[in-house]
Every structure is written in structure tokens, then in C-alpha cells.
PDB file of C-alpha atoms in Angstrom:
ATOM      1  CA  UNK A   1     -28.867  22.105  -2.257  1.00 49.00           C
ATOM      2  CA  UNK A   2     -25.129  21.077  -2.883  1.00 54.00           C
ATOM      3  CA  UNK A   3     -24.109  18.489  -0.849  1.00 55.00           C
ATOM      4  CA  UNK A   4     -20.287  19.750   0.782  1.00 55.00           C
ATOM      5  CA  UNK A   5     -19.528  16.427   2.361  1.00 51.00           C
ATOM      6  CA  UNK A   6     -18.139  15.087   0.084  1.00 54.00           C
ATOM      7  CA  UNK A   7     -14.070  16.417  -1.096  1.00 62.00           C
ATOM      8  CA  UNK A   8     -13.826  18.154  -4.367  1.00 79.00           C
ATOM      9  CA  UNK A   9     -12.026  15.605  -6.565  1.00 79.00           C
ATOM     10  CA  UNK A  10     -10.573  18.667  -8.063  1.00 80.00           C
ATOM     11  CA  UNK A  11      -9.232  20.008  -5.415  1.00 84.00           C
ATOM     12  CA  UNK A  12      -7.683  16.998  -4.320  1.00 84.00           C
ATOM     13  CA  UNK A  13      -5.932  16.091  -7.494  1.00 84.00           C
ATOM     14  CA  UNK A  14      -4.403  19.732  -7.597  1.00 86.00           C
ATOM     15  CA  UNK A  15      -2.984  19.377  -3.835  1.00 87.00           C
ATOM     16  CA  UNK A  16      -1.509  16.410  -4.808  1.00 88.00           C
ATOM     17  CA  UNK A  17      -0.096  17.265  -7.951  1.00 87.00           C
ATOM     18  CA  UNK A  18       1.505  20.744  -6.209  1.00 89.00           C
ATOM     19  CA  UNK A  19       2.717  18.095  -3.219  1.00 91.00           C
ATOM     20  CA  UNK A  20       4.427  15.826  -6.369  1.00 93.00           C
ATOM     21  CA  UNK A  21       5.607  18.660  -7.602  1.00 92.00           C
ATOM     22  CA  UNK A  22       7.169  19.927  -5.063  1.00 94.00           C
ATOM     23  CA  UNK A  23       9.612  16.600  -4.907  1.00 96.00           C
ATOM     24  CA  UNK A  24       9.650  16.565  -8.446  1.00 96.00           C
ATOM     25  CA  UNK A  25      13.352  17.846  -9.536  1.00 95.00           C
ATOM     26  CA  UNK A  26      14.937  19.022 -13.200  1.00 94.00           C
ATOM     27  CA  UNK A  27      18.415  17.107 -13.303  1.00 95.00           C
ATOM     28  CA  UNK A  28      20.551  18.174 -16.727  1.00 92.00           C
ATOM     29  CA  UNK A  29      23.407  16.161 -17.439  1.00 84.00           C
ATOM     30  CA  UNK A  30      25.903  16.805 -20.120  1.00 71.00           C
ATOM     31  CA  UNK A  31      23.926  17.155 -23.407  1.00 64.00           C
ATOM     32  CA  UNK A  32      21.148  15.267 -23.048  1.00 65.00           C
ATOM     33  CA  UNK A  33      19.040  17.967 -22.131  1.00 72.00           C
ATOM     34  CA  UNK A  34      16.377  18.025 -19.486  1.00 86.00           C
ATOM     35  CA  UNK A  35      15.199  15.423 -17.390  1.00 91.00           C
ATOM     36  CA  UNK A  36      13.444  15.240 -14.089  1.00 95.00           C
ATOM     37  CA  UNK A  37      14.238  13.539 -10.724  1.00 96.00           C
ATOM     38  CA  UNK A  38      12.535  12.696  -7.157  1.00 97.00           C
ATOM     39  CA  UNK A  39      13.709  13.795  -3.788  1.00 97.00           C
ATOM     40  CA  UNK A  40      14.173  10.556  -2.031  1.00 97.00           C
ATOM     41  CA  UNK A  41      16.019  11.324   0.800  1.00 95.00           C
ATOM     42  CA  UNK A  42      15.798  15.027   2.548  1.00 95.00           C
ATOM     43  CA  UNK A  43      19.493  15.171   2.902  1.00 95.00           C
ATOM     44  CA  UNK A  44      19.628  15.678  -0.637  1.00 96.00           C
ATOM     45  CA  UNK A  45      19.406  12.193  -2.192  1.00 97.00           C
ATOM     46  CA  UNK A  46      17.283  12.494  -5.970  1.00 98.00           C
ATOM     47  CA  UNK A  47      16.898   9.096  -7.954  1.00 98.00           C
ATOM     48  CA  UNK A  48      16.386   9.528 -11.825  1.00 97.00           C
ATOM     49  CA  UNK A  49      17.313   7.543 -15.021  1.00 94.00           C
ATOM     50  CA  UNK A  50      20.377   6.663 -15.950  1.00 90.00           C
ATOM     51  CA  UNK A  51      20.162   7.675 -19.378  1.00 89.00           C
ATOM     52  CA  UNK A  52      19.171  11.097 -17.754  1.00 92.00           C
ATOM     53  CA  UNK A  53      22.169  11.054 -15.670  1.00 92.00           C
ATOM     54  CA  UNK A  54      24.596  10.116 -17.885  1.00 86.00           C
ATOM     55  CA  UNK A  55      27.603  12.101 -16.528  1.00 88.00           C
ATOM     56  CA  UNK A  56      29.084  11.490 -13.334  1.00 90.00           C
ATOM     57  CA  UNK A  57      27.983  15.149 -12.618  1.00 93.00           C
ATOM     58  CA  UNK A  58      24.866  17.079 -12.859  1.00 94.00           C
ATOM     59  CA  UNK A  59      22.856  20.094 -12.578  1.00 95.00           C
ATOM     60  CA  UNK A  60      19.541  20.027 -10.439  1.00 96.00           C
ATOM     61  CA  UNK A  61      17.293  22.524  -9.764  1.00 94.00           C
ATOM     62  CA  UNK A  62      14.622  22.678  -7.411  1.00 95.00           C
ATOM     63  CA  UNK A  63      11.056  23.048  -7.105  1.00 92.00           C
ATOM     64  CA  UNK A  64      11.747  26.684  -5.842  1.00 92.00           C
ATOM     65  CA  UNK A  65      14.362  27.472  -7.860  1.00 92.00           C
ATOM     66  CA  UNK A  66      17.459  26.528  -6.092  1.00 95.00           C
ATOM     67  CA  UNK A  67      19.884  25.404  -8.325  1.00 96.00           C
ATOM     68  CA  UNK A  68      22.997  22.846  -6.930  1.00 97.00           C
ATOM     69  CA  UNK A  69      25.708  20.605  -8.600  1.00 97.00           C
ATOM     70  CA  UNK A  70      25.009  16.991  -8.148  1.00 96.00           C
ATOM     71  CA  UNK A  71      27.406  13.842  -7.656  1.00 96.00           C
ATOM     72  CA  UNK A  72      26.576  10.847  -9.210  1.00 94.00           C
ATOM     73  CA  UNK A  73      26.888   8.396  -6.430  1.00 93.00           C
ATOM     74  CA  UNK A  74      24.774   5.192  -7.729  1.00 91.00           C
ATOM     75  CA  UNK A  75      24.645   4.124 -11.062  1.00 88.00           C
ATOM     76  CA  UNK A  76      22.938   0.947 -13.202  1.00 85.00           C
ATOM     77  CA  UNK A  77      22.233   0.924 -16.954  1.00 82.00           C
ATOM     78  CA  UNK A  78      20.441  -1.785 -16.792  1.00 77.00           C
ATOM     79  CA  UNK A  79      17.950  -0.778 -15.191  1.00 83.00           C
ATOM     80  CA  UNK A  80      17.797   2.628 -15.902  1.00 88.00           C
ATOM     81  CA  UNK A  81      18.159   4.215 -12.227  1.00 92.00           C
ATOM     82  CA  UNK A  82      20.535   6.581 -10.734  1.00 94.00           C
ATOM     83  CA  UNK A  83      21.385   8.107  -7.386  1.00 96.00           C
ATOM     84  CA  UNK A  84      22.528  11.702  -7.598  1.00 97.00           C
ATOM     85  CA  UNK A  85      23.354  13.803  -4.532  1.00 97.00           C
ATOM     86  CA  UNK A  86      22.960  17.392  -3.951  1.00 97.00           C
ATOM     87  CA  UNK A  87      24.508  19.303  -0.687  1.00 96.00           C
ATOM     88  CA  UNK A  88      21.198  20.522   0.621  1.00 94.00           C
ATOM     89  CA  UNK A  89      19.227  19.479   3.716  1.00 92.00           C
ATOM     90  CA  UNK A  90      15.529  19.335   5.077  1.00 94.00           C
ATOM     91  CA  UNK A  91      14.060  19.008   1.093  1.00 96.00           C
ATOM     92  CA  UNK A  92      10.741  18.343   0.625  1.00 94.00           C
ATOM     93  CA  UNK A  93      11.183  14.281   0.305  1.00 95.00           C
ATOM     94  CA  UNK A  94       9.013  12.082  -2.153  1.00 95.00           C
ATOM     95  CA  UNK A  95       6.661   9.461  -0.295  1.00 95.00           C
ATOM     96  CA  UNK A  96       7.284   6.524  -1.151  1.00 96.00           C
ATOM     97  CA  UNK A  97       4.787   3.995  -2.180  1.00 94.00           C
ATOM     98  CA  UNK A  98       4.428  -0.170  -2.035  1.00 94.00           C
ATOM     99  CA  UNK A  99       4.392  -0.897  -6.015  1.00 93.00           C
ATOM    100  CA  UNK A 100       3.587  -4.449  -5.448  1.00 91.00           C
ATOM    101  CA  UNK A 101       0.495  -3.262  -4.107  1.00 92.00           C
ATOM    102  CA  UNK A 102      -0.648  -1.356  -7.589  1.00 92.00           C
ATOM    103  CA  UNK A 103      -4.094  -2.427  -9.015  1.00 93.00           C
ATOM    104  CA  UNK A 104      -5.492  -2.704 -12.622  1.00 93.00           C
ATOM    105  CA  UNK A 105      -7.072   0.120 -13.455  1.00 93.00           C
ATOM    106  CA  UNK A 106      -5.821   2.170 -10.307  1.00 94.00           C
ATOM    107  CA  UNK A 107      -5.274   6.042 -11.211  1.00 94.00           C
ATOM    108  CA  UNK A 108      -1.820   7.133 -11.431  1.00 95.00           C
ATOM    109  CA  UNK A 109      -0.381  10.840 -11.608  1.00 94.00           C
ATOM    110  CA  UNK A 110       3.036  11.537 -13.543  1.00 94.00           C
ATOM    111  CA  UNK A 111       4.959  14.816 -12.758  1.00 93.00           C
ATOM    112  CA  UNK A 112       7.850  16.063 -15.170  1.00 90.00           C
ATOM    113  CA  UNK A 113       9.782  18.668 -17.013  1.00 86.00           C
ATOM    114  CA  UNK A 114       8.630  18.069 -20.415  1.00 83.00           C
ATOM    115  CA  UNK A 115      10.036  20.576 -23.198  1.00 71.00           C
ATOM    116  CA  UNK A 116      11.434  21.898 -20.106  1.00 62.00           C
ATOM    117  CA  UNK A 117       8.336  22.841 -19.227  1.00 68.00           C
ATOM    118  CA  UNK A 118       8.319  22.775 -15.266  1.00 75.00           C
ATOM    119  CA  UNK A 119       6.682  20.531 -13.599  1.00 79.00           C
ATOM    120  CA  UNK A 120       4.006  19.332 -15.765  1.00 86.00           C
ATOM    121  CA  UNK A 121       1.220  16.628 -14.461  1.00 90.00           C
ATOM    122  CA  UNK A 122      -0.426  13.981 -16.364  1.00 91.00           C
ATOM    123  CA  UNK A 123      -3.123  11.219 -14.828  1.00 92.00           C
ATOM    124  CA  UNK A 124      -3.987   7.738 -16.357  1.00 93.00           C
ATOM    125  CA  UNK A 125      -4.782   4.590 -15.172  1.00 94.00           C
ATOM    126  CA  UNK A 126      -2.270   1.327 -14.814  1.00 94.00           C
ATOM    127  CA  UNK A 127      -2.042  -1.178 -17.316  1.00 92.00           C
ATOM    128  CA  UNK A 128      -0.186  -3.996 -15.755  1.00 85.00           C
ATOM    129  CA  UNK A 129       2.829  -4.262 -13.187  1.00 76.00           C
ATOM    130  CA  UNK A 130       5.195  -6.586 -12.068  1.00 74.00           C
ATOM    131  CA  UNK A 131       8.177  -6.563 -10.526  1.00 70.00           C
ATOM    132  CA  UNK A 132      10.512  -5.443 -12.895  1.00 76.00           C
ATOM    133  CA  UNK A 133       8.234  -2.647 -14.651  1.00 86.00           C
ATOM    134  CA  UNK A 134       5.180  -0.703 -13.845  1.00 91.00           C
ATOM    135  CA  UNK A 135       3.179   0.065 -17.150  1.00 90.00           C
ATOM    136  CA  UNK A 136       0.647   3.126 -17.049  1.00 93.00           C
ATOM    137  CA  UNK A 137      -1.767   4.446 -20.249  1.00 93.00           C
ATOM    138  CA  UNK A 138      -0.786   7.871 -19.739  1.00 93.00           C
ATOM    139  CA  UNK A 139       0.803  10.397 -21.675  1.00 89.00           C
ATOM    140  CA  UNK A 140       4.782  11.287 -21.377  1.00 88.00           C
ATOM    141  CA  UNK A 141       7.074  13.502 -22.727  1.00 85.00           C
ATOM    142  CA  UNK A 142      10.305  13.778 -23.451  1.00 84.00           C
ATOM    143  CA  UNK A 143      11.611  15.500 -19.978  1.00 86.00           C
ATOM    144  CA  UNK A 144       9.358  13.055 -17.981  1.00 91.00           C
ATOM    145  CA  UNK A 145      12.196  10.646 -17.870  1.00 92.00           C
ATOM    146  CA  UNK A 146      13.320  10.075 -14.180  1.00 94.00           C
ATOM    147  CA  UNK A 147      10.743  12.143 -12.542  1.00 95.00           C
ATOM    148  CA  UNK A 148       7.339  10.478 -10.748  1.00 96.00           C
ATOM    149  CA  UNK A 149       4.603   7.877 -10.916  1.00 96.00           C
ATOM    150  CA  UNK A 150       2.043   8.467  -7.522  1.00 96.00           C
ATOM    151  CA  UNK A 151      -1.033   6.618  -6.867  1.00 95.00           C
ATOM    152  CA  UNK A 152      -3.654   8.244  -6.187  1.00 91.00           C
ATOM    153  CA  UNK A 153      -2.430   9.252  -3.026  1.00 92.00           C
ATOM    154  CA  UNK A 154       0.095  11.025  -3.783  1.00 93.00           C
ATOM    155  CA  UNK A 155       2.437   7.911  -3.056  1.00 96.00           C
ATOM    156  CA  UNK A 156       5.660   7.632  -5.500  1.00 97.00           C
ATOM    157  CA  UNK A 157       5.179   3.970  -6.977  1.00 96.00           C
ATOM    158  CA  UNK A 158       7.344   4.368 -10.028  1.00 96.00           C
ATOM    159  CA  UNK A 159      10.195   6.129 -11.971  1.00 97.00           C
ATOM    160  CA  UNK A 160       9.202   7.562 -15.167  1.00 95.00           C
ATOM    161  CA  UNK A 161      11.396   5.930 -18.123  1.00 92.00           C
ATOM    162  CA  UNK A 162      10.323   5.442 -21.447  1.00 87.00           C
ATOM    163  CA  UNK A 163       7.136   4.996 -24.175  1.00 86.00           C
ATOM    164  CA  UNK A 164       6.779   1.710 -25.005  1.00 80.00           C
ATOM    165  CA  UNK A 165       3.879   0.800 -27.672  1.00 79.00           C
ATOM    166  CA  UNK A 166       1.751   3.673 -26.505  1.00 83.00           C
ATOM    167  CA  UNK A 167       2.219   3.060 -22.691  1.00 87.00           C
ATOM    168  CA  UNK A 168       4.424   4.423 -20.053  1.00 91.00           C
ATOM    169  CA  UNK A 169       7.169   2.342 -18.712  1.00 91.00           C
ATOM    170  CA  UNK A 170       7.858   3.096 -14.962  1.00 94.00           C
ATOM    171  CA  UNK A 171      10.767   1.157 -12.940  1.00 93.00           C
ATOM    172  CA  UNK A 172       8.913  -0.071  -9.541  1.00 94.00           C
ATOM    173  CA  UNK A 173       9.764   1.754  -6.173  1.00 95.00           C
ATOM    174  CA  UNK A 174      10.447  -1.437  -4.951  1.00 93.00           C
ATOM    175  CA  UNK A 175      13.721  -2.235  -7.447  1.00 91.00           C
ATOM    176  CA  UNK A 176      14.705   1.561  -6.550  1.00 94.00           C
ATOM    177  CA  UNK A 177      15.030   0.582  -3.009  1.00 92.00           C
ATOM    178  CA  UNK A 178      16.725  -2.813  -3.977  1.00 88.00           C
ATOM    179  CA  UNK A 179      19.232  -0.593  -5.811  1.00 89.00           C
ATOM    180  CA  UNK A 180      19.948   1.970  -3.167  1.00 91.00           C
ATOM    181  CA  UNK A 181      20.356  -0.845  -1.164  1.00 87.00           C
ATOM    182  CA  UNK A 182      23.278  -2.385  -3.394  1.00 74.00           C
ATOM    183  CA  UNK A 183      21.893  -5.882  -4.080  1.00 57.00           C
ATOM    184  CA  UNK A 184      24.482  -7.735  -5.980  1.00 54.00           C
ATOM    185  CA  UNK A 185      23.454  -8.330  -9.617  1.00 61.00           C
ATOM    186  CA  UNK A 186      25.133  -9.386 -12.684  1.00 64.00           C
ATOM    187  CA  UNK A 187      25.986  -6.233 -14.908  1.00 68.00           C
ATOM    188  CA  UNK A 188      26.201  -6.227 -18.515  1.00 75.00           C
ATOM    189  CA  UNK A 189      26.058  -1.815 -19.035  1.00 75.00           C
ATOM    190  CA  UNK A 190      23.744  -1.171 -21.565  1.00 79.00           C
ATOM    191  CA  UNK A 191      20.530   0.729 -21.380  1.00 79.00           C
ATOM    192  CA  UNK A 192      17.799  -0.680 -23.365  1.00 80.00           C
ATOM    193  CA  UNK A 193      14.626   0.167 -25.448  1.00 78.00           C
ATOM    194  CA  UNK A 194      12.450  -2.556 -26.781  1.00 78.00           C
ATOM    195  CA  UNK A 195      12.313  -2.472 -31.015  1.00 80.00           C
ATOM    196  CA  UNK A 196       8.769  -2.445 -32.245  1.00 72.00           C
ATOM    197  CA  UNK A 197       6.963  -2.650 -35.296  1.00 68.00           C
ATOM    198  CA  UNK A 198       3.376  -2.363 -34.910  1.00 62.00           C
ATOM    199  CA  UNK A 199       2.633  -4.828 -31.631  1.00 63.00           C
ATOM    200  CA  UNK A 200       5.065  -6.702 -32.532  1.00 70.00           C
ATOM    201  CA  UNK A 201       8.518  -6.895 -30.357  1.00 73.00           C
ATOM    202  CA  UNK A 202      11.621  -7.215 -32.236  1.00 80.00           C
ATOM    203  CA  UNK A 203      14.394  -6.678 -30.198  1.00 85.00           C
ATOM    204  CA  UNK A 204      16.341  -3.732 -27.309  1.00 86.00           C
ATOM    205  CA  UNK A 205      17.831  -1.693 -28.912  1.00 86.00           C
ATOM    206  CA  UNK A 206      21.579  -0.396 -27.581  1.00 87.00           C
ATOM    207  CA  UNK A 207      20.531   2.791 -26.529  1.00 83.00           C
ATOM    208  CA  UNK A 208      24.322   3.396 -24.450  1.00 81.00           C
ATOM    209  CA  UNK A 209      26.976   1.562 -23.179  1.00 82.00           C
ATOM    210  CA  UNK A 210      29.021   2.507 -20.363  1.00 78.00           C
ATOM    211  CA  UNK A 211      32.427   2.923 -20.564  1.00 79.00           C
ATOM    212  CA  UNK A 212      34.487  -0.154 -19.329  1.00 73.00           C
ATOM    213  CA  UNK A 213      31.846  -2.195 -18.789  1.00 76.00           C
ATOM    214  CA  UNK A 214      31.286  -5.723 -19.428  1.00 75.00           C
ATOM    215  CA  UNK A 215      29.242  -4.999 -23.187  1.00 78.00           C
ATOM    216  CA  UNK A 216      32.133  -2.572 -23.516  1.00 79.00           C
ATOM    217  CA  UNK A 217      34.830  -4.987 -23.763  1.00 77.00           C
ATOM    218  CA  UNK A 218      32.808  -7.313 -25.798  1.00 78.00           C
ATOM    219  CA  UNK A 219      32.108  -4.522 -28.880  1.00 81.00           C
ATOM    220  CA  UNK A 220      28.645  -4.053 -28.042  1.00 85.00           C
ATOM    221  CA  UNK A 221      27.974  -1.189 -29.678  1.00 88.00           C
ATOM    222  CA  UNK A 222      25.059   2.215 -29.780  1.00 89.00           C
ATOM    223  CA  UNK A 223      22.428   0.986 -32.447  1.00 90.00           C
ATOM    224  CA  UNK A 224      22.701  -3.081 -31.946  1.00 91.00           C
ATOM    225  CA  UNK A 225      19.848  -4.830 -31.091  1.00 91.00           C
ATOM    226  CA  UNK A 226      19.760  -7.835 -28.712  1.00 91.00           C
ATOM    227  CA  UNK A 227      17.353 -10.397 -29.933  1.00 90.00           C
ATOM    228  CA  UNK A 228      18.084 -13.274 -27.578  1.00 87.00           C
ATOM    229  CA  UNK A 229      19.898 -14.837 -25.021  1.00 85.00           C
ATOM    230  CA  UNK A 230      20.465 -18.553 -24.634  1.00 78.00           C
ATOM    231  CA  UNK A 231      17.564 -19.956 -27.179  1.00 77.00           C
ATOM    232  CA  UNK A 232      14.605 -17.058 -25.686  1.00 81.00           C
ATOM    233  CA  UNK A 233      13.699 -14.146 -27.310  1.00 82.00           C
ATOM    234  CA  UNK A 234      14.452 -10.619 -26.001  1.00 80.00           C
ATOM    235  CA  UNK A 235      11.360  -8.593 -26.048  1.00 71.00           C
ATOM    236  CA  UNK A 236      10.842  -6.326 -23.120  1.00 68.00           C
ATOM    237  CA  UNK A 237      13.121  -4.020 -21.825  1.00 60.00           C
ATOM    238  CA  UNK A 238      13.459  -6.386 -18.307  1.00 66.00           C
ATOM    239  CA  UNK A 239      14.224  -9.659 -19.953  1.00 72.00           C
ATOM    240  CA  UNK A 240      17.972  -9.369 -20.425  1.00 73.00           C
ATOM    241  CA  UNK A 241      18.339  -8.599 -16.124  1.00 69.00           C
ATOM    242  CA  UNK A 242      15.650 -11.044 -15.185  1.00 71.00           C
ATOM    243  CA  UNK A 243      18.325 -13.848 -18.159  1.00 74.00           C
ATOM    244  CA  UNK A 244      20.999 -13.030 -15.832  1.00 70.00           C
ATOM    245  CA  UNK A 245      19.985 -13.044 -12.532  1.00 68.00           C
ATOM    246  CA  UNK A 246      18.771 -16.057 -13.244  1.00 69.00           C
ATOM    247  CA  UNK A 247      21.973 -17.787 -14.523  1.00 65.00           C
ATOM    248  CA  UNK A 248      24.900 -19.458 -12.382  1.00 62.00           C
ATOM    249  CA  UNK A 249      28.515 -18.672 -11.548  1.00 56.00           C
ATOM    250  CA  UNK A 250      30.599 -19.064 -14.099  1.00 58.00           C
ATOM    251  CA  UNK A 251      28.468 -19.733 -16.621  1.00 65.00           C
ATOM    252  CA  UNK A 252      28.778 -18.602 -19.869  1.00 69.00           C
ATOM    253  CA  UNK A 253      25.456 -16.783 -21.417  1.00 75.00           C
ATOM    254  CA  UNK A 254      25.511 -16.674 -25.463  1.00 84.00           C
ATOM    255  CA  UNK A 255      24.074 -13.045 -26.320  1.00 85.00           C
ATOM    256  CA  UNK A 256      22.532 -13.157 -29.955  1.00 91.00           C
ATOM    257  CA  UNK A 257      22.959  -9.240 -31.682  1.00 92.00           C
ATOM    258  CA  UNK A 258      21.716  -7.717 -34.825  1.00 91.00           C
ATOM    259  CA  UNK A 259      23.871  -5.345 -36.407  1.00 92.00           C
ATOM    260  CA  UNK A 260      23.754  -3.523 -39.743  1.00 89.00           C
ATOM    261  CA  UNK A 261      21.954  -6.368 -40.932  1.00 88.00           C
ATOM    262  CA  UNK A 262      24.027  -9.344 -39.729  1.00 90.00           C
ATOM    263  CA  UNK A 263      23.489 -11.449 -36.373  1.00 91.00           C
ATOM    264  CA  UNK A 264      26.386 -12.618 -34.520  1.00 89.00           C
ATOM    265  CA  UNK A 265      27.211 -13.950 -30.842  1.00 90.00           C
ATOM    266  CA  UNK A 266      29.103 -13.054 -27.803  1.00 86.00           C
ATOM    267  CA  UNK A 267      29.342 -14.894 -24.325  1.00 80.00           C
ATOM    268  CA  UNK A 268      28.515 -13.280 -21.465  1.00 71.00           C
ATOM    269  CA  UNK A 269      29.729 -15.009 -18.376  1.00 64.00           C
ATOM    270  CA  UNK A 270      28.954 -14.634 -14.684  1.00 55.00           C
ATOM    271  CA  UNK A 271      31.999 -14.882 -12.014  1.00 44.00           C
ATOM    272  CA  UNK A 272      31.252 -14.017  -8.527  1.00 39.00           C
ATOM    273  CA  UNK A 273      28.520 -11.826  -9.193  1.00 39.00           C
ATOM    274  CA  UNK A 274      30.916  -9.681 -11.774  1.00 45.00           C
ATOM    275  CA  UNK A 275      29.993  -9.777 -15.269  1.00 41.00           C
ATOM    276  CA  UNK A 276      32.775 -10.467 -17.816  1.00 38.00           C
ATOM    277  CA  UNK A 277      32.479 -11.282 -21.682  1.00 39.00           C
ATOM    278  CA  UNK A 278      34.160 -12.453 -23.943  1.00 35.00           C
ATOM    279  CA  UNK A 279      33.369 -12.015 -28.005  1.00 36.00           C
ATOM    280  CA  UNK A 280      33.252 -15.194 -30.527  1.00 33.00           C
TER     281      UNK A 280
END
């Protein structure tokens, strides 16, 4: 006799993919093809990566096909978020998760537009998370970038942002909020991808550098590689934010780069919660 009092773990994963999915955006942005995005906000507010959103306008469609320019209203490189904002109401909003509260081992669902594939879904389990970055060992695509990580209940606990060593790299819905909520923070305008060879961590890489910005004045260019700041090592993707929040006013920050197969120095140095450099 088949016992029905128990849910079908099927069925359960499927309604909460279809819920994901149905906050789960595709945001294209200049040529950098597709990426994905979450409905934060029902009055039209989407959070994605910044190296998704790259242009300070965007195309977004929806879930049921509703397509709308979007305004780039928040923006930070460094950690690879951005606020876009479409002029629709009563969306189908994202909810949002505690990603402090993540576990070892705990299942996690991904939703994304891989190969512009619509809304695909992928499970796994979490690897390790901390403040600045949720790791997952689950599979991602290009197209996943900026779209979900849920917990098992459906709960958005992460932004979807890069492959790192074989694992998925997720910014925390807790630094989302932090940015929508403007926290100051020293900006240096470079989005970053850690260098590896085998398991072993080289380097970020340069992956862009906004215009303007503080590594734009200083010549910091697409392809460098920072290796260290002050005497540490550079390895993860988080270290260079977590170097300068932790430095003073005024103080000036020497950034070690590899280029073309020389290393050199610039200063970064912190006024009044602005970022300015200067090159030696």
C-alpha cells in the first residue's frame, strides 16, 4: 500500500523551481549577450551582475514574455551586483532568504538563462559560505550569471556569478541588501575573477574597469592580474573589498599587478570613503 502522507519530493522541487522561475529574469546589455536577473522589488526593481549589466541601459524580459527597457540605477564592480529598474508594477517578487543562515551540505536550486535557454534549473548542495561569497557544487552556465541561488525553500540566498575551481560562486543576499542600501565602501572599479592553475590561486584577473573610476585613472588595465595588496596575497575574488574596507582614511594601499609578464605597483588611497590612486 503506498503511503500518501508523505509530499512527493518531486513535486515539490518542480513547484519551486516554476515559483524561481517565475522571478527569474533575462537582462541583455550591450554585447555581452544573455544574462539573467531576480525580481527584488514588485515595482520593478531586478538585481543582477555587474558584468551582466554593463551598460547603463538594458533589455529585460520577463518570465511571461513581457519585454521592457531597464535603467541602471545601482552599480558596483567590485562586487559584481547591479540594480536595474523596469517601469512595471505588481511582478512576481523573489523571496528573499537569510544567507548567514546557509548550512554545509544544505540543497540549493540555481535558475538561469543558459545558452539563452529560458529558465533553466540546476540543484547541488553548498560548499562553504561566508559573508562575502556563497560557494555551491552545482553546475552553471554561461547565462546563469545574475540570476538565483534558493534554499531549499524556495528562498533567494545568493546571486549567481561565476565558476570558480569547479564550484559556483554566489554573492550573499545579505551584501545585496547592504548594497541597495548604499553602505559607504571604498571603490576601486574593477570586476574580478580569481587566476587558477590546478588548485592553486594565482591572482584576479581584470576582467573590466569602469570608466572614470579610481583603477581607471591609475592604468589598470583588461587582462592584469592583481596579486597582492600591502604584503598579502590576492586569491579569492573578495579579498581586494574585504583589503579596503579594512584600511584607514587617507591611507595609501600599494596594489602589486602582473602585466605581460612584468609586476609593478600603484597606490591606492582612501579619502573620505572615496577611492583615489595614484600610479608609481
Amino acid at each position: 500500500m503506498t503511503n500518501t502522507s508523505f509530499p512527493n519530493i518531486a513535486d515539490e522541487l518542480a513547484a519551486l523551481a516554476t515559483k524561481l522561475r517565475h522571478s527569474t529574469v533575462k537582462v541583455s546589455s550591450g554585447s555581452q549577450g544573455v544574462g539573467s536577473g531576480v525580481i527584488w522589488q514588485a515595482d520593478g526593481l531586478i538585481i543582477t551582475n555587474a558584468h551582466v549589466a554593463t551598460s547603463r541601459r538594458a533589455t529585460v524580459e520577463l518570465a511571461d514574455g513581457r519585454i521592457f527597457e531597464a535603467v541602471r540605477t545601482k552599480f558596483d564592480p567590485q562586487q559584481d551586483l547591479a540594480a536595474l529598474k523596469i517601469n512595471a508594477t505588481n511582478l512576481q517578487t523573489a523571496t528573499i532568504g537569510d544567507s548567514d543562515a546557509l548550512r554545509v551540505g544544505e540543497l540549493v536550486i540555481a535558475v538561469g538563462n543558459p545558452f539563452a535557454d529560458s529558465g533553466a534549473v540546476t540543484t547541488g548542495i553548498i560548499h562553504g559560505q561566508h559573508q562575502q561569497a556563497v560557494m555551491a557544487d552545482i553546475r552553471l552556465y554561461p547565462g546563469n550569471s545574475g540570476g538565483p541561488l534558493a534554499d531549499c525553500l524556495g528562498r533567494v540566498v545568493g546571486i549567481n556569478t561565476m565558476v570558480v575551481n569547479g564550484l559556483a560562486v554566489a554573492v550573499p543576499s545579505l551584501a545585496v541588501n547592504r548594497f541597495l542600501l548604499g553602505a559607504s565602501r571604498p571603490q576601486l572599479g574593477v570586476t574580478l575573477q580569481p587566476v587558477l592553475i590546478g588548485n592553486r590561486n594565482l591572482g584576479l584577473l581584470v576582467l573590466s574597469v569602469l570608466p572614470e573610476s579610481a583603477a581607471a585613472t591609475a592604468g589598470v588595465q583588461i587582462g592584469d592580474v592583481l596579486i597582492g595588496v600591502s604584503g598579502r596575497s590576492l586569491t579569492r575574488y573578495d579579498d581586494l573589498s574585504k583589503y579596503l574596507q579594512q584600511s584607514k582614511d587617507g591611507e595609501a594601499l600599494p596594489l602589486q599587478i602582473w602585466r605581460g609578464g612584468q609586476q609593478f605597483v600603484v597606490y591606492v588611497v582612501l579619502q573620505s570613503g572615496k577611492t583615489a590612486v595614484e600610479s608609481r
